Amino acid sequence: MNEPGITEELIEIHGLKPEEYELIKSIIDRIPTFTELGIFSAMWNEHCSYKSSKKWLRTLPTEGTQVICGPGENAGIVDIGDNQALVFKMESHNHPSYIEPYQGAATGVGGILRDVFTMGARPIAVMNSLSFGKVSHPKTRQLVNGVVSGIGGYGNCFGVPTVGGETRFDASYDGNCLVNAFAAGLVDQNKIFYSAASGVGMPVVYLGAKTGRDGVGGATMASAEFDDTIEEKRPTVQVGDPFTEKRLMEACLELMQTGAVISIQDMGAAGLTCSAVEMGDKGNLGISLDLEKVPTREPDMSAYEMMLSESQERMLMVLDPQKEHLAKSIFDKWDLDFAIVGETISEDRFLIKLNGEVKADLPLKALAGNSPEYDRPWTETPAPDELKDVVEINAIDGLKALISSVNYCSKHWIYEQYDSQVMADTIQRPGFGAGIIRVHGTEKSVAFTSDVTPRYVKANPLEGGKQAVAEAYRNLISVGAKPLAATDNLNFGNPEKPEIMGQFVQAIKGISLAVKELEMPIVSGNVSLYNETDGVAINPTPTIGAVGLIDASEKPINGRAAEGDVAILIGETSGHLGQTALLHEVFSRSDGDAPKVNLKMERKHGEFILTNRNLINACIDLSDGGLALAAFELAHHSNVGLEIYEENTEFLFSEDQARYLLACNFDQAESLFIEAGQHNIPVQTVGSFRGDSIAFGRSSLDLAQLSAFFNDTFENLFQN
């Protein structure tokens, strides 16, 4: 098959800048072949190389006594005691999900699951963070239905519980939805597998499903802005098969027990190219591949197509040659392809042959570790306009407006499509607070959450970055989990625009300050840039996924408020209304600054909650919607009425940080006040749980009526 000649148009289609193409020619001292151009395009795009972000990613705190493996591998790993470790990561599948919602979201779940079990861990939980355009946009209903179905279809069939997530709607996502997928798994610390190849002349083995033409060029597509040619990109979206992935996981975990695996890497973005290059680069080895040995499901596939296909459910492994027959027998048993497609070599070389003909011969290091790195110019986000007067409103009317809005109503229509109890270890399902999973066979458990408030980040990227981490921290604290570590999914617009790069840089600085102070190092993550359509960027959305541990000697704080309990507020309320949910949903305003985050206070209040967990029946942190929304959610979850003594708008709807609402019986409350006084913790009684209505001062409404607004809104909007 004749390959096309290299033209300026072809270079542009591959997402390479003219200066990058000139650099390629200088590295190899010739014009690249078509296959080589595709390989460079795949490895040098933003999705794989992080060329615009790695300068700033290096500044993130990534270490701690609990960290076993930080960024650079397929997923991060933290110690949870007893020779056990938690493996986790979050990753985006934004562009594919906008083009083809079901398969884009489904394969996002499949990809993040492979990142976990390729390290030897059995997945125990998944989450998702979803951002869609305004409800009235003509594509939003299709996207919501397709994405939710894709997540449920893949995760449910694979057999892993969905334990949490978040969903938001904003006009900035009209042309570019966000689908961020999180997965976590358990592994014994002495059975962790890494991706670095080792040993010269070792067989490189292809495992799993056959290679097709689906997803060719997917990584390059994911690193470009959208325009009116979007529908032409549909063939670049992968097609998933969760049942094949389940078999692939079982086969890999079984093979790992035999000692046959030297290193292993899943085939995700850029498929065979990226997996082979990363294994070689990390092991300081070269890789030679014979593509005629690659199992394919379509005839006459070219070297270019095989190297850039992102067909799903595939792995690449370096194998102990003495155990080849054992390894093959395991994959035969699971009815999966097993093929030796190459070997490790001592030279810094990526050699690709097809039927004896050399299709690519490149220095491997230039594709990965020595890929371009840019120090993009950036400008600080201007200080937001000062918040103008906000009128006092009836508190119940304000609450009704929030809980009947698409952003703050119940999302049970979404999470009830996901299996949250498969594997029978789920302690807390989606719908209220962080998800909790029991560590099977033990008395300890792990908690999971994901958070970000994009309007904060847009107004003040530094404080918004801090707040995303702080809210994830509070969510874990609220269920009694000690925060351990975090993963990030940094979704931004075009980094070539200084104002967008400024959002990214300042958000990174805020995240860094927060994870350092709260001892939640970033151990894995993903960057998704160029989230723009026709030059219009999404709101900056640096999603934080976080994990926490509840020791066997402790119990989760996952109870409910009871009749007669006291409602106690921890933390100080200054009345901050800038960028609040009230302002956005009720007044259609987005002025004012984001709330300031006092990280020392966050840590102090969080540690106070954990230390005094036995004095707390139920706990919820205050975030969007302030005390009013938190009070309703806790009452709704507990199915008991609540009277809050105050009706002042600033007090009820401010979004000051480092605050928690607690439910305690009288004796617990008395002891809690004594403890708070001894440790200088701001604490006050704000109400009591009783009756069957929600009351703010003199204004009240039946809880059942409010719950109907809360429960019915989303289903009425999106039910087919």
XYZ file of C-alpha atoms in Angstrom:
720
model
C 0.000 0.000 0.000
C 1.489 3.310 -1.091
C 1.752 5.966 1.594
C 0.837 9.581 0.789
C 3.543 12.195 0.458
C 4.063 14.717 3.238
C 2.398 18.047 2.525
C 1.720 21.185 4.552
C -1.954 20.234 4.660
C -1.133 16.739 5.956
C 1.132 18.186 8.646
C -1.662 20.527 9.770
C -4.229 17.717 9.793
C -1.935 15.831 12.164
C -1.955 18.735 14.607
C 1.729 19.559 14.194
C 2.977 23.131 14.018
C 5.399 23.985 11.150
C 8.230 24.451 13.655
C 7.479 21.053 15.191
C 7.675 19.435 11.770
C 11.030 21.135 11.178
C 12.218 19.766 14.532
C 11.158 16.266 13.478
C 13.201 16.571 10.283
C 16.236 17.768 12.236
C 15.938 14.867 14.717
C 15.793 12.136 12.054
C 17.790 14.093 9.424
C 15.266 13.360 6.671
C 11.626 13.688 5.699
C 9.475 11.336 7.794
C 7.358 8.606 6.274
C 3.580 8.849 6.570
C 3.619 6.309 9.408
C 6.404 8.206 11.168
C 4.456 11.453 10.845
C 1.475 9.744 12.459
C 3.640 8.405 15.281
C 5.149 11.828 16.007
C 1.678 13.392 15.814
C 0.329 10.921 18.361
C 3.217 11.234 20.786
C 3.701 14.992 20.533
C 0.081 16.058 20.928
C -1.079 17.601 24.198
C -2.972 14.480 25.256
C 0.164 12.312 25.326
C 3.093 14.713 25.734
C 1.706 17.382 28.119
C 3.928 19.797 26.203
C 2.093 22.923 27.396
C 1.522 21.775 30.958
C 4.424 19.658 32.199
C 6.460 22.692 33.304
C 3.671 23.481 35.786
C 2.708 19.903 36.627
C 6.200 19.424 38.069
C 5.371 22.025 40.723
C 2.542 19.953 42.206
C 3.293 18.262 45.562
C 3.336 14.525 44.819
C 5.072 12.941 47.793
C 4.079 11.796 51.259
C 4.680 8.925 53.651
C 1.480 7.333 52.347
C 2.523 7.542 48.675
C 3.842 4.363 47.052
C 3.730 5.602 43.445
C 3.191 9.140 42.231
C 2.630 10.597 38.750
C 4.290 8.970 35.754
C 2.739 5.518 35.901
C -0.675 4.378 34.756
C -2.177 5.359 38.122
C -1.127 6.586 41.550
C -0.813 4.279 44.550
C -1.197 4.963 48.277
C -0.634 2.785 51.336
C -3.789 1.818 53.277
C -2.041 -0.493 55.744
C -1.846 -4.273 56.177
C 0.307 -4.622 53.010
C -2.632 -3.268 50.998
C -2.593 -0.361 48.592
C -5.177 1.723 46.770
C -4.550 2.388 43.068
C -6.496 5.264 41.488
C -6.629 7.827 38.711
C -8.963 10.233 36.909
C -8.861 10.833 33.158
C -10.869 12.733 30.558
C -12.795 11.524 27.524
C -14.245 14.896 26.622
C -13.922 15.250 22.860
C -14.985 11.670 22.029
C -18.052 12.011 24.278
C -19.233 15.145 22.497
C -18.847 13.522 19.073
C -20.324 10.119 20.015
C -21.785 10.316 23.557
C -22.441 6.636 24.280
C -19.163 5.183 23.025
C -17.125 8.193 24.110
C -18.286 7.867 27.707
C -18.218 4.059 27.703
C -14.637 3.854 26.466
C -13.656 6.555 28.963
C -14.757 4.170 31.703
C -12.994 1.268 30.001
C -9.750 3.187 29.665
C -9.589 4.277 33.290
C -10.354 0.725 34.468
C -7.410 -0.581 32.412
C -5.146 2.037 33.993
C -5.975 0.459 37.346
C -5.846 -3.264 36.631
C -2.722 -2.984 34.464
C -0.931 -2.263 37.771
C -2.174 -5.495 39.277
C -5.145 -4.012 41.141
C -8.703 -5.286 41.045
C -11.067 -2.313 40.516
C -13.472 -1.662 43.405
C -15.063 1.684 42.490
C -15.664 4.182 39.711
C -16.911 7.781 39.717
C -17.554 10.399 37.084
C -17.566 14.189 36.825
C -19.786 15.483 34.015
C -20.224 18.984 32.592
C -22.871 19.789 29.985
C -24.166 22.915 28.240
C -27.346 24.743 29.124
C -30.472 22.599 29.158
C -32.056 24.544 26.283
C -29.140 23.815 23.925
C -30.340 21.486 21.127
C -27.641 18.903 21.816
C -27.762 18.754 25.622
C -30.516 16.134 25.975
C -28.764 13.828 23.500
C -25.440 14.257 25.280
C -26.852 13.655 28.761
C -28.781 10.554 27.728
C -25.896 9.156 25.674
C -23.157 9.815 28.222
C -25.140 8.458 31.175
C -26.125 5.358 29.180
C -22.515 4.823 28.096
C -21.151 5.075 31.630
C -23.822 2.730 32.974
C -23.603 0.350 30.053
C -19.855 -0.177 30.440
C -19.493 -0.034 34.226
C -22.539 -2.192 34.951
C -21.508 -4.886 32.465
C -17.922 -4.880 33.693
C -19.167 -5.271 37.261
C -17.732 -2.410 39.296
C -19.815 -0.093 41.523
C -20.292 3.579 40.674
C -20.095 5.257 44.077
C -20.122 8.971 43.380
C -19.766 11.852 40.982
C -21.062 15.266 40.045
C -23.000 16.795 37.160
C -23.195 20.465 36.202
C -24.761 22.541 33.439
C -23.452 25.825 32.043
C -23.537 27.557 28.674
C -19.726 27.429 28.477
C -19.979 23.673 27.820
C -22.519 24.036 24.964
C -19.993 22.992 22.349
C -17.667 20.888 24.463
C -19.011 18.653 27.235
C -16.646 17.195 29.836
C -16.606 13.527 30.801
C -14.027 12.845 33.529
C -13.825 9.220 34.675
C -12.279 7.983 37.936
C -11.424 4.420 38.963
C -9.811 2.859 42.032
C -8.630 -0.649 42.822
C -6.972 -2.721 45.532
C -3.635 -4.500 45.293
C -1.184 -6.113 47.695
C 1.900 -3.934 47.973
C 4.195 -6.797 46.967
C 2.148 -7.517 43.833
C 2.213 -4.138 42.070
C 3.155 -4.102 38.373
C 4.822 -1.227 36.545
C 5.216 -0.305 32.889
C 8.979 0.084 32.497
C 10.419 -2.555 30.161
C 13.584 -4.353 31.288
C 16.001 -6.786 29.695
C 17.238 -6.869 26.093
C 15.736 -9.330 23.655
C 12.620 -9.861 25.731
C 9.401 -10.649 23.863
C 6.865 -7.849 23.495
C 3.405 -9.401 23.635
C 0.060 -8.110 22.377
C -2.901 -9.120 24.549
C -6.672 -8.815 24.377
C -9.012 -7.803 21.565
C -8.127 -7.467 17.899
C -7.078 -4.180 16.306
C -9.525 -2.353 14.066
C -9.746 1.031 12.422
C -11.854 2.594 15.177
C -10.176 5.400 17.048
C -7.396 6.013 14.505
C -6.069 9.465 15.356
C -8.127 9.766 18.522
C -5.360 11.286 20.642
C -4.656 13.935 18.024
C -8.378 14.742 17.782
C -8.497 15.100 21.569
C -5.794 17.774 21.380
C -7.617 20.100 18.976
C -10.365 22.671 19.169
C -13.776 21.908 17.666
C -15.284 23.753 14.690
C -17.983 23.084 12.095
C -16.147 19.964 10.862
C -16.888 18.132 14.108
C -19.069 15.415 12.537
C -16.138 14.380 10.324
C -14.282 13.319 13.481
C -16.782 10.566 14.383
C -14.526 7.716 13.059
C -11.851 8.764 15.584
C -14.064 7.646 18.482
C -13.358 4.187 19.896
C -15.905 1.410 20.326
C -15.953 -0.477 23.629
C -16.886 -3.998 24.738
C -17.112 -4.287 28.543
C -17.422 -8.090 28.510
C -14.121 -8.373 26.630
C -12.557 -5.965 29.122
C -13.784 -8.102 32.015
C -12.129 -11.153 30.470
C -8.988 -9.145 29.788
C -8.790 -8.094 33.437
C -9.243 -11.640 34.717
C -6.652 -12.974 32.280
C -4.126 -10.259 33.203
C -4.583 -10.733 36.954
C -4.253 -14.497 36.562
C -1.131 -14.102 34.435
C 0.406 -11.705 36.956
C 0.247 -14.422 39.615
C 2.511 -16.669 37.522
C 5.544 -14.387 37.545
C 5.531 -14.209 33.735
C 4.963 -10.448 33.512
C 8.065 -8.247 33.438
C 6.159 -5.057 32.607
C 2.708 -4.214 31.312
C 0.989 -1.192 29.791
C -2.568 -0.718 28.595
C -3.232 0.533 25.074
C -5.102 3.772 25.577
C -4.501 7.058 23.767
C -2.399 6.507 20.626
C -2.810 2.750 21.069
C 0.122 0.538 20.171
C 2.371 3.551 19.572
C 2.044 5.121 23.010
C 2.121 1.864 24.973
C 5.276 0.635 23.240
C 7.059 3.987 23.450
C 6.237 4.483 27.138
C 7.442 0.989 28.065
C 10.685 1.522 26.185
C 11.250 5.057 27.433
C 10.732 4.182 31.111
C 13.049 1.192 30.790
C 15.698 3.038 28.713
C 15.298 0.477 25.956
C 14.294 0.436 22.328
C 11.381 -1.507 20.857
C 11.138 -3.404 17.588
C 7.676 -4.403 16.292
C 6.598 -6.709 13.445
C 3.108 -5.548 12.584
C 2.114 -8.545 10.475
C 1.885 -10.400 13.796
C -0.643 -7.945 15.268
C -4.116 -9.542 15.472
C -6.483 -7.472 13.312
C -10.215 -7.624 12.729
C -10.206 -5.745 9.420
C -8.389 -6.669 6.204
C -5.455 -4.836 4.660
C -4.724 -2.563 7.590
C -1.748 -0.298 7.002
C 1.124 0.259 9.414
C -0.227 3.754 10.045
C -3.652 2.394 10.991
C -2.277 -0.347 13.238
C 0.067 1.994 15.069
C -2.569 4.694 15.665
C -5.700 2.614 16.193
C -7.295 3.106 19.591
C -9.327 -0.083 19.512
C -10.250 -0.921 23.081
C -9.556 -3.787 25.497
C -5.884 -4.249 24.533
C -2.638 -4.537 26.497
C 1.057 -4.660 25.709
C 3.420 -6.680 27.875
C 7.071 -7.597 28.181
C 7.125 -11.302 28.989
C 9.511 -13.738 30.650
C 10.322 -15.892 27.584
C 10.502 -19.055 29.690
C 6.814 -18.695 30.535
C 5.472 -17.989 27.067
C 3.449 -21.209 26.801
C 1.928 -20.700 30.245
C 0.954 -17.153 29.380
C -0.572 -18.159 26.053
C -2.603 -20.921 27.673
C -4.156 -18.419 30.089
C -5.206 -16.081 27.294
C -6.473 -18.979 25.200
C -8.624 -20.020 28.158
C -10.150 -16.531 28.319
C -10.624 -16.535 24.509
C -8.368 -13.518 23.984
C -5.614 -12.856 21.473
C -2.036 -13.490 22.541
C 0.700 -12.643 20.036
C 4.428 -11.947 20.271
C 4.719 -8.861 18.087
C 8.254 -7.688 18.804
C 11.146 -7.491 21.233
C 13.097 -5.088 23.388
C 16.387 -3.846 21.924
C 19.382 -2.064 23.432
C 19.435 0.907 21.031
C 17.406 4.079 21.436
C 15.228 3.010 18.541
C 11.571 2.498 17.640
C 11.630 0.150 14.659
C 8.361 -0.724 12.907
C 8.162 -3.323 10.138
C 5.252 -4.704 8.146
C 5.851 -7.799 6.032
C 9.577 -7.172 6.138
C 9.349 -3.550 5.014
C 10.510 -0.816 7.410
C 7.634 1.610 7.984
C 9.211 3.637 10.786
C 12.694 3.886 12.252
C 12.883 6.578 14.896
C 14.823 7.456 18.049
C 12.433 6.316 20.784
C 13.471 8.910 23.371
C 12.566 11.738 20.986
C 8.997 10.480 20.984
C 8.505 10.481 24.754
C 10.973 11.820 27.292
C 12.491 14.326 24.848
C 9.244 15.528 23.290
C 8.719 19.305 23.000
C 8.068 21.357 26.102
C 6.597 24.840 25.954
C 6.717 27.664 28.462
C 3.550 29.332 27.223
C 3.120 33.046 27.952
C 0.380 33.708 30.485
C -1.449 36.615 32.021
C -3.095 36.835 35.418
C -6.858 36.757 35.546
C -8.055 40.304 36.341
C -9.547 40.845 39.764
C -13.320 40.333 39.542
C -15.754 43.199 39.803
C -16.808 44.113 43.311
C -20.071 42.516 44.335
C -22.943 44.962 44.179
C -25.813 44.920 46.617
C -27.774 41.670 46.795
C -31.372 42.096 47.856
C -32.825 40.127 50.744
C -35.080 37.319 49.551
C -37.529 34.992 51.218
C -35.334 32.121 52.375
C -37.752 29.352 51.376
C -38.199 30.914 47.923
C -34.415 30.989 47.549
C -34.141 27.348 48.585
C -36.934 26.324 46.190
C -35.125 28.078 43.337
C -31.926 26.157 44.094
C -33.357 22.678 44.552
C -35.541 22.964 41.461
C -32.609 24.126 39.307
C -30.834 21.615 37.079
C -27.567 22.154 38.942
C -28.801 21.591 42.497
C -31.732 19.216 42.156
C -31.313 15.514 42.886
C -29.392 13.578 40.232
C -30.963 10.246 41.201
C -32.148 9.831 37.587
C -28.465 9.576 36.679
C -26.992 7.466 39.446
C -29.885 5.036 39.605
C -28.856 3.928 36.103
C -25.525 2.840 37.571
C -25.011 -0.282 39.658
C -23.649 1.033 42.942
C -23.786 -2.205 44.954
C -22.206 -4.855 42.745
C -19.402 -6.689 44.650
C -21.473 -6.195 47.846
C -18.986 -3.931 49.626
C -20.671 -0.555 49.122
C -21.364 1.164 52.449
C -22.570 4.525 51.134
C -24.143 4.848 47.710
C -24.348 7.994 45.547
C -26.732 10.749 46.548
C -25.360 12.120 49.796
C -21.712 12.773 50.559
C -18.665 10.798 49.530
C -19.033 7.188 48.425
C -17.696 4.532 50.811
C -16.488 1.023 49.950
C -15.523 -1.638 52.488
C -12.097 -3.154 51.916
C -13.232 -6.710 51.338
C -12.514 -9.113 54.177
C -11.523 -6.320 56.593
C -13.196 -3.823 58.913
C -11.673 -0.785 57.219
C -13.124 1.157 54.309
C -12.145 3.754 51.727
C -14.040 6.880 50.661
C -14.132 8.622 47.279
C -15.222 12.046 46.031
C -14.708 14.431 43.118
C -15.169 18.195 43.203
C -14.622 21.543 41.510
C -16.585 24.791 41.276
C -15.752 26.188 37.824
C -17.327 29.611 38.404
C -14.909 30.127 41.312
C -11.956 29.166 39.123
C -13.058 31.509 36.361
C -13.408 34.444 38.757
C -10.263 33.695 40.760
C -8.190 30.725 39.556
C -5.904 30.697 42.599
C -8.731 30.585 45.150
C -10.791 28.333 42.880
C -7.951 25.823 42.689
C -7.589 25.890 46.462
C -11.326 25.517 46.954
C -11.607 22.443 44.686
C -9.110 20.620 46.897
C -10.634 21.969 50.112
C -14.128 20.831 49.171
C -12.878 17.352 48.266
C -11.124 17.315 51.648
C -14.338 18.331 53.452
C -16.391 15.710 51.639
C -14.060 12.990 52.884
C -13.993 14.445 56.396
C -17.814 14.539 56.433
C -18.024 10.747 56.191
C -15.264 10.192 58.748
C -12.446 9.412 56.313
C -8.895 10.615 56.746
C -7.910 12.224 53.408
C -4.958 10.420 51.841
C -4.257 11.748 48.355
C -5.758 13.194 45.201
C -5.840 12.860 41.439
C -6.632 15.770 39.125
C -8.296 16.212 35.754
C -7.355 19.671 34.516
C -9.874 20.762 31.859
C -9.108 24.117 30.184
C -9.366 25.913 26.870
C -6.619 26.779 24.372
C -3.255 27.156 26.186
C -1.913 29.264 23.323
C -4.118 32.091 24.608
C -2.290 33.850 27.493
C -5.511 34.384 29.449
C -6.331 30.646 29.310
C -2.782 29.667 30.206
C -3.039 32.135 33.077
C -6.111 30.321 34.390
C -4.190 27.046 34.221
C -1.059 28.366 35.958
C -2.935 30.095 38.774
C -5.212 27.105 39.351
C -2.152 24.853 39.599
C -0.680 27.229 42.177
C -3.892 27.108 44.194
C -4.102 23.324 44.002
C -0.457 23.047 45.062
C -0.965 25.221 48.129
C -4.010 23.226 49.164
C -2.717 19.690 48.690
C 0.454 20.616 50.584
C -1.358 22.113 53.577
C -4.007 19.377 53.679
C -1.480 16.568 53.061
C -3.341 15.278 50.005
C -0.554 14.917 47.396
C -1.461 14.635 43.719
C -0.405 11.092 42.771
C -1.920 10.833 39.293
C -3.957 12.846 36.841
C -4.706 14.085 33.376
C -4.672 17.357 31.460
C -7.327 18.148 28.852
C -6.659 21.323 26.885
C -8.174 22.908 23.767
C -11.692 22.482 25.152
C -13.023 25.185 22.864
C -15.537 25.415 20.047
C -15.276 28.194 17.478
C -12.853 29.972 19.797
C -15.146 29.898 22.852
C -13.567 28.158 25.856
C -15.224 26.164 28.606
C -15.141 27.500 32.130
C -11.842 26.329 33.663
C -12.657 23.009 35.332
C -9.759 21.477 37.317
C -11.600 18.491 38.773
C -10.135 17.007 41.950
C -10.731 13.337 42.742
C -9.760 12.384 46.289
C -9.557 9.260 48.424
C -9.664 8.752 52.178
C -9.299 5.915 54.667
C -11.535 4.868 57.549
C -9.506 2.555 59.795
C -10.913 -0.643 61.242
C -10.956 0.975 64.690
C -13.176 3.803 63.445
C -16.691 4.039 62.060
C -17.915 6.099 59.123
C -19.976 9.186 59.879
C -22.855 8.028 57.716
C -25.806 8.211 60.068
C -28.877 10.424 59.834
C -30.277 13.231 61.899
C -33.019 12.163 64.326
C -36.026 13.945 65.809
C -34.769 16.244 68.547
C -31.173 16.473 67.322
C -29.412 19.828 67.552
C -28.168 21.468 64.315
C -24.635 22.722 64.939
C -22.543 24.870 62.612
C -18.758 24.530 62.670
C -16.810 27.431 61.150
C -17.160 31.157 60.659
C -19.766 32.845 58.456
C -18.812 36.233 57.024
C -21.735 36.401 54.592
C -19.759 35.939 51.359
C -22.176 36.006 48.397
C -19.779 36.561 45.481
C -20.019 33.827 42.773
C -22.527 31.896 44.892
C -25.164 29.456 43.720
C -27.822 31.884 44.938
C -26.398 34.664 42.795
C -26.094 32.400 39.747
C -29.365 30.470 39.906
C -31.735 33.043 41.433
C -30.408 36.374 40.171
C -28.596 35.158 36.987
C -25.491 36.995 38.136
C -21.840 35.996 38.148
C -20.161 38.982 39.779
C -18.011 39.237 42.849
C -14.955 37.320 43.945
C -14.734 33.640 44.797
C -14.688 32.918 48.545
C -11.285 32.981 50.177
C -9.963 29.641 51.407
C -8.114 29.570 54.733
C -6.250 26.267 54.425
C -5.045 26.188 58.020
C -8.640 26.626 59.161
C -9.779 23.884 56.764
C -7.314 21.465 58.289
C -8.042 22.483 61.861
C -11.803 22.085 61.446
C -11.443 18.829 59.543
C -9.235 17.298 62.214
C -11.711 18.435 64.873
C -14.533 16.572 63.078
C -12.498 13.353 62.821
C -11.340 13.515 66.425
C -14.898 13.975 67.696
C -16.714 11.634 65.306
C -18.335 9.781 68.210
C -20.193 12.969 69.146
C -21.724 13.352 65.663
C -24.800 11.568 64.300
C -24.625 13.102 60.819
C -22.422 15.602 59.015
C -22.482 17.580 55.776
C -19.995 20.187 54.595
C -21.193 23.617 53.450
C -20.394 24.477 49.844
C -22.695 25.521 46.970
C -25.900 26.981 48.357
C -24.403 27.544 51.801
C -26.212 26.639 54.996
C -29.661 26.688 53.355
C -28.907 23.980 50.796
C -26.820 21.877 53.224
C -29.602 22.016 55.825
C -32.208 20.895 53.303
C -30.024 18.059 51.968
C -29.335 16.729 55.466
C -33.030 16.939 56.416
C -34.104 15.328 53.122
C -31.537 12.540 53.538
C -32.674 11.965 57.143
C -36.406 12.345 56.387
C -36.901 14.680 59.333
C -37.890 18.357 59.459
C -35.458 21.105 60.406
C -35.863 24.562 61.895
C -33.039 27.031 61.302
C -33.456 30.031 63.590
C -31.967 32.557 61.148
C -33.620 33.886 57.954
C -30.972 36.404 56.846
C -29.937 35.917 53.199
C -26.221 36.400 53.810
C -26.173 33.942 56.698
C -28.176 31.254 54.901
C -26.764 31.433 51.370
C -23.156 32.596 51.811
C -20.495 30.170 50.645
C -17.791 30.841 53.216
C -15.424 27.893 53.396
C -14.227 25.518 56.161
C -17.756 24.955 57.482
C -19.786 21.880 58.460
C -23.365 21.307 59.605
C -23.692 18.600 62.258
C -26.597 16.716 63.803
C -26.018 15.774 67.461
C -28.267 14.772 70.328
C -28.331 17.054 73.351
C -25.612 15.243 75.318
C -23.362 14.991 72.273
C -23.869 18.689 71.539
C -22.923 19.639 75.094
C -19.695 17.631 74.889
C -18.929 18.976 71.405
C -19.202 22.576 72.596
C -16.769 21.838 75.426
C -14.287 20.280 72.983
C -14.690 23.173 70.539
C -14.070 25.701 73.282
C -10.890 23.938 74.361
C -9.558 23.947 70.797
C -10.755 27.400 69.738
C -13.127 26.032 67.081
C -15.949 28.387 65.976
C -19.215 26.614 66.846
C -22.855 27.645 67.222
C -26.297 26.099 67.483
C -28.281 27.179 64.415
C -31.425 25.102 64.774
C -33.000 21.777 65.599
C -34.300 18.745 63.742
C -37.991 18.216 64.370
C -41.363 18.005 62.686
C -41.999 17.567 58.989
C -41.182 20.964 57.493
C -38.173 23.139 56.691
C -38.251 26.493 58.461
C -35.914 29.470 58.160
C -37.031 31.888 60.831
C -40.702 32.665 60.161
C -40.692 31.175 56.655
C -41.450 27.459 56.246
C -42.689 24.756 53.849
C -43.424 21.050 54.183
C -40.340 18.891 53.672
C -42.396 16.612 51.413
C -43.180 19.487 49.047
C -39.562 20.606 48.936
C -38.396 17.029 48.388
C -40.777 16.751 45.419
C -39.131 19.788 43.792
C -35.733 18.278 44.535
C -36.550 14.767 43.273
C -38.614 15.466 40.169
C -36.799 18.270 38.352
C -34.062 16.312 36.605
C -36.239 13.412 35.524
C -38.837 15.799 34.100
C -36.141 17.468 32.011
C -34.296 14.434 30.684
C -36.586 11.408 30.826
C -37.164 10.156 27.280
